[in-house]
XYZ file of C-alpha atoms in Angstrom:
283
model
C 14.405 1.353 -5.358
C 14.947 -0.295 -9.403
C 14.364 -3.909 -8.380
C 11.285 -2.598 -6.553
C 9.913 -0.697 -9.374
C 10.953 -3.859 -12.211
C 9.130 -6.294 -9.893
C 5.587 -3.605 -9.737
C 5.756 -3.693 -13.312
C 5.527 -7.162 -13.649
C 3.313 -8.201 -12.340
C 1.642 -5.354 -13.565
C 2.059 -6.803 -17.056
C 1.310 -10.674 -15.465
C -1.889 -9.164 -14.485
C -3.172 -7.056 -17.496
C -2.405 -10.982 -19.660
C -4.487 -12.066 -17.653
C -7.362 -9.507 -17.422
C -7.153 -9.911 -21.369
C -7.991 -13.961 -21.487
C -10.517 -13.209 -18.649
C -12.118 -9.986 -21.630
C -11.563 -12.904 -24.447
C -14.006 -15.389 -22.608
C -16.405 -13.551 -20.640
C -17.256 -11.642 -23.682
C -17.603 -14.561 -26.482
C -19.989 -15.655 -24.052
C -22.163 -12.646 -23.485
C -21.552 -11.052 -20.663
C -19.872 -7.551 -19.862
C -17.857 -7.153 -16.555
C -17.937 -3.462 -15.264
C -15.949 -2.574 -12.432
C -17.102 -0.501 -9.754
C -14.444 1.969 -8.177
C -14.452 3.925 -4.752
C -13.373 5.050 -1.396
C -15.440 2.837 1.282
C -18.749 4.257 1.757
C -19.431 5.972 -1.074
C -22.774 4.674 -0.879
C -21.077 1.805 -4.203
C -23.615 -0.584 -2.133
C -26.926 0.712 -2.619
C -26.254 1.831 -5.639
C -25.677 -1.678 -6.582
C -28.415 -3.122 -5.209
C -30.891 -0.678 -6.617
C -29.470 -1.584 -10.217
C -29.743 -5.237 -9.588
C -33.374 -4.742 -8.508
C -34.068 -2.873 -11.511
C -31.803 -5.690 -13.702
C -33.801 -8.563 -12.579
C -37.471 -5.978 -13.060
C -36.675 -6.152 -16.937
C -35.563 -9.591 -16.747
C -31.859 -9.038 -17.213
C -29.986 -12.031 -16.390
C -27.107 -10.329 -13.965
C -24.684 -11.067 -11.619
C -22.763 -9.290 -8.656
C -19.252 -10.260 -6.922
C -18.079 -7.904 -4.033
C -15.019 -7.571 -2.392
C -14.080 -6.502 0.705
C -10.784 -7.138 3.249
C -13.474 -8.841 5.406
C -17.262 -9.426 6.755
C -20.177 -10.744 4.786
C -22.063 -7.032 5.450
C -22.387 -6.101 1.240
C -23.133 -9.420 -0.510
C -26.011 -10.334 2.228
C -27.405 -6.862 1.173
C -26.762 -7.196 -2.749
C -28.741 -10.925 -2.617
C -31.468 -9.522 -1.586
C -31.653 -8.711 -4.531
C -32.331 -12.010 -5.500
C -29.731 -12.991 -8.543
C -26.600 -14.865 -7.894
C -24.070 -12.882 -5.572
C -20.417 -13.596 -4.337
C -18.069 -12.777 -1.662
C -14.984 -12.564 -2.241
C -12.791 -11.747 1.511
C -9.270 -10.991 0.509
C -7.470 -11.784 3.589
C -5.934 -7.999 3.755
C -5.209 -7.753 -0.191
C -6.074 -3.786 -1.118
C -7.204 -4.663 -4.403
C -8.520 -7.593 -6.699
C -6.635 -8.985 -9.949
C -7.547 -10.570 -12.826
C -6.661 -13.944 -12.270
C -7.683 -13.858 -8.822
C -11.367 -12.622 -10.492
C -11.191 -15.497 -13.337
C -11.009 -17.797 -10.487
C -13.506 -16.775 -8.189
C -15.780 -16.843 -11.302
C -14.736 -20.401 -12.463
C -17.963 -22.780 -11.550
C -19.860 -20.350 -9.950
C -20.692 -17.715 -12.954
C -23.700 -18.781 -14.186
C -24.036 -19.314 -18.429
C -26.269 -16.609 -18.719
C -25.235 -14.046 -16.976
C -25.632 -11.383 -19.317
C -23.663 -8.959 -16.959
C -21.134 -9.116 -14.312
C -21.322 -6.666 -11.204
C -17.996 -6.272 -9.645
C -18.363 -4.315 -6.487
C -13.081 -3.683 -6.041
C -12.144 -3.539 -2.076
C -12.937 0.060 -1.031
C -10.339 2.178 -2.353
C -9.124 4.559 -4.800
C -4.988 3.860 -5.066
C -4.446 0.608 -5.545
C -7.122 -0.584 -7.477
C -6.903 2.053 -10.197
C -3.884 -0.060 -11.658
C -5.032 -3.490 -12.737
C -7.340 -4.123 -14.857
C -9.563 -7.411 -13.701
C -10.608 -7.966 -17.729
C -13.737 -5.077 -17.011
C -14.934 -3.658 -20.746
C -16.276 -0.571 -18.330
C -14.423 0.999 -15.599
C -16.590 3.336 -13.018
C -15.358 5.387 -10.697
C -17.805 6.492 -8.030
C -17.762 9.652 -5.716
C -20.672 11.274 -2.550
C -21.200 13.773 -2.282
C -19.570 14.249 1.408
C -15.992 12.869 0.236
C -15.442 17.077 -1.526
C -14.799 18.649 -5.172
C -11.306 17.992 -4.639
C -11.761 14.197 -5.051
C -10.502 14.299 -8.805
C -7.895 16.351 -7.881
C -5.767 13.803 -5.542
C -6.573 10.443 -7.210
C -6.110 11.466 -11.021
C -5.144 7.889 -11.763
C -8.673 6.392 -10.817
C -10.732 8.892 -12.262
C -8.067 9.956 -15.047
C -8.900 6.685 -16.208
C -13.018 6.187 -15.723
C -14.941 5.067 -18.825
C -18.211 6.421 -16.122
C -18.166 8.279 -13.033
C -20.767 8.265 -10.901
C -21.480 10.867 -8.186
C -23.704 9.543 -5.253
C -25.955 10.510 -2.320
C -27.334 13.389 -4.157
C -30.647 14.034 -1.729
C -27.619 15.411 0.502
C -25.385 17.610 -2.176
C -27.648 20.629 -0.588
C -26.468 20.506 3.148
C -22.840 19.295 2.262
C -22.256 22.297 0.133
C -21.554 20.512 -2.775
C -20.508 22.312 -5.834
C -21.571 20.556 -8.025
C -19.698 22.427 -10.657
C -16.412 22.583 -9.314
C -16.842 18.525 -9.328
C -17.351 18.875 -12.819
C -14.262 20.617 -13.593
C -12.169 18.537 -11.688
C -13.506 15.814 -13.421
C -13.409 17.820 -16.923
C -9.497 18.403 -15.823
C -8.016 14.384 -14.957
C -10.563 12.850 -17.742
C -11.888 15.201 -20.887
C -15.434 14.507 -21.834
C -15.900 11.615 -19.284
C -19.812 11.136 -18.602
C -20.623 12.267 -15.061
C -24.482 11.237 -13.826
C -25.930 12.087 -10.783
C -27.304 9.484 -8.195
C -29.523 9.057 -5.002
C -30.609 5.648 -4.294
C -32.310 6.610 -1.351
C -34.794 8.882 -3.625
C -34.463 7.234 -6.873
C -32.777 9.531 -9.318
C -30.485 9.122 -11.334
C -31.179 4.959 -11.274
C -31.674 2.551 -14.375
C -28.557 5.090 -16.176
C -25.263 2.623 -15.331
C -27.804 -0.745 -15.924
C -28.183 1.441 -19.275
C -24.723 2.417 -19.550
C -23.500 -1.403 -19.090
C -26.163 -3.189 -21.709
C -24.893 -0.517 -24.443
C -21.913 -1.276 -24.280
C -22.477 -5.350 -24.301
C -24.104 -4.279 -27.192
C -21.281 -3.989 -29.266
C -21.756 0.527 -27.573
C -17.899 1.930 -27.593
C -16.903 2.876 -24.396
C -15.260 7.023 -23.734
C -11.315 6.617 -24.169
C -9.498 8.835 -21.272
C -6.899 10.926 -22.628
C -4.747 9.941 -19.904
C -4.758 6.416 -21.430
C -4.408 7.805 -24.763
C -1.727 9.241 -23.868
C 0.437 6.421 -22.224
C -0.547 4.289 -25.225
C 1.087 6.457 -26.876
C 4.674 6.703 -24.642
C 4.349 3.034 -25.412
C 3.688 2.056 -21.677
C 3.567 -2.146 -21.737
C 0.522 -2.748 -18.805
C -2.435 -1.723 -21.382
C -5.708 -3.588 -21.489
C -8.042 -3.241 -24.365
C -11.940 -2.874 -23.762
C -12.459 -4.591 -27.103
C -14.321 -2.011 -28.599
C -12.605 0.059 -30.313
C -10.691 1.489 -27.675
C -7.348 0.706 -25.974
C -7.026 1.390 -22.483
C -3.647 1.776 -20.909
C -2.913 1.784 -16.762
C -0.577 4.730 -15.073
C 1.652 3.283 -12.821
C 3.199 6.474 -11.416
C 1.203 5.514 -7.212
C 2.228 2.978 -5.176
C 1.151 -0.482 -5.445
C 0.852 -2.435 -2.024
C 1.173 -5.741 -3.473
C 1.377 -7.247 0.885
C -1.376 -7.242 3.005
C -2.379 -3.696 5.395
C -3.850 -5.681 7.860
C -3.600 -9.426 8.479
C -6.992 -10.807 9.001
C -8.100 -13.937 9.194
C -11.383 -16.050 8.276
C -12.909 -18.695 8.368
C -14.961 -18.474 5.082
C -14.061 -20.547 2.308
C -16.411 -22.521 1.052
C -20.105 -22.070 0.140
C -22.528 -19.824 2.744
C -25.966 -21.045 3.745
C -27.859 -17.182 2.329
C -29.460 -18.672 -0.946
C -27.625 -15.645 -3.395
C -24.576 -15.689 -1.967
C -21.297 -17.822 -1.549
C -18.083 -16.430 -0.124
C -14.566 -17.521 -0.719
C -11.231 -16.348 0.628
C -8.702 -15.413 -1.737
C -6.977 -17.872 -4.548
C -3.959 -16.667 -5.452
């Protein structure tokens, strides 16, 4: 058991080093990375598509990288916005890692990119422990998922710098209890901002874009209590977002560093669609 724990800590420590290098490089070139985490079906692709369209309308140089176990569906949807989009197929890996992200950005990310949105694998367990070199970490939850989601996934929500609620247009139909959800978020991450959105109805659109731009302009991101507590206890798997605070990760949950399903892919190289590039994992 100790050997497993030691191996996990070594993997996470190596990832944190790679994340800090990537963050430094991207910050130096003026690129702000936004890491989007959620369960499958939360509606983050629909919301991100609207945010990318808005960024393009405002003339903000933006790009998106989306990760999935299989299929190019999300990238094809995001490419409709007309911005550079890349699909990463993780071949069964349940999360992105900093070194993996860095390799996929190399030679692809346009030099003038001001914002890079990374749509992580749909999963609130594995991705929560991996710093990607982001400057803003966002956790999304739809009104259909239940008000206790923050309590079930305390690390994901506890380390978030922004919480986004999606699909609010159907909140009444599914009897979503906003007050209970807010109370549960506050329990694991006091003071974090909660934004209500509906990609279909247009509620809250542009808030995510505005928050990311503010961070890129030097604004301070929310510093979660969980991160500060772990920093005080001397945990080594922290990362600095470069905006005046350190962000350390809780690693009490189990990480599946292997593959949870066997996915065979033949998607090496570029995709035919004009704004989408598809790549298999490089480890």
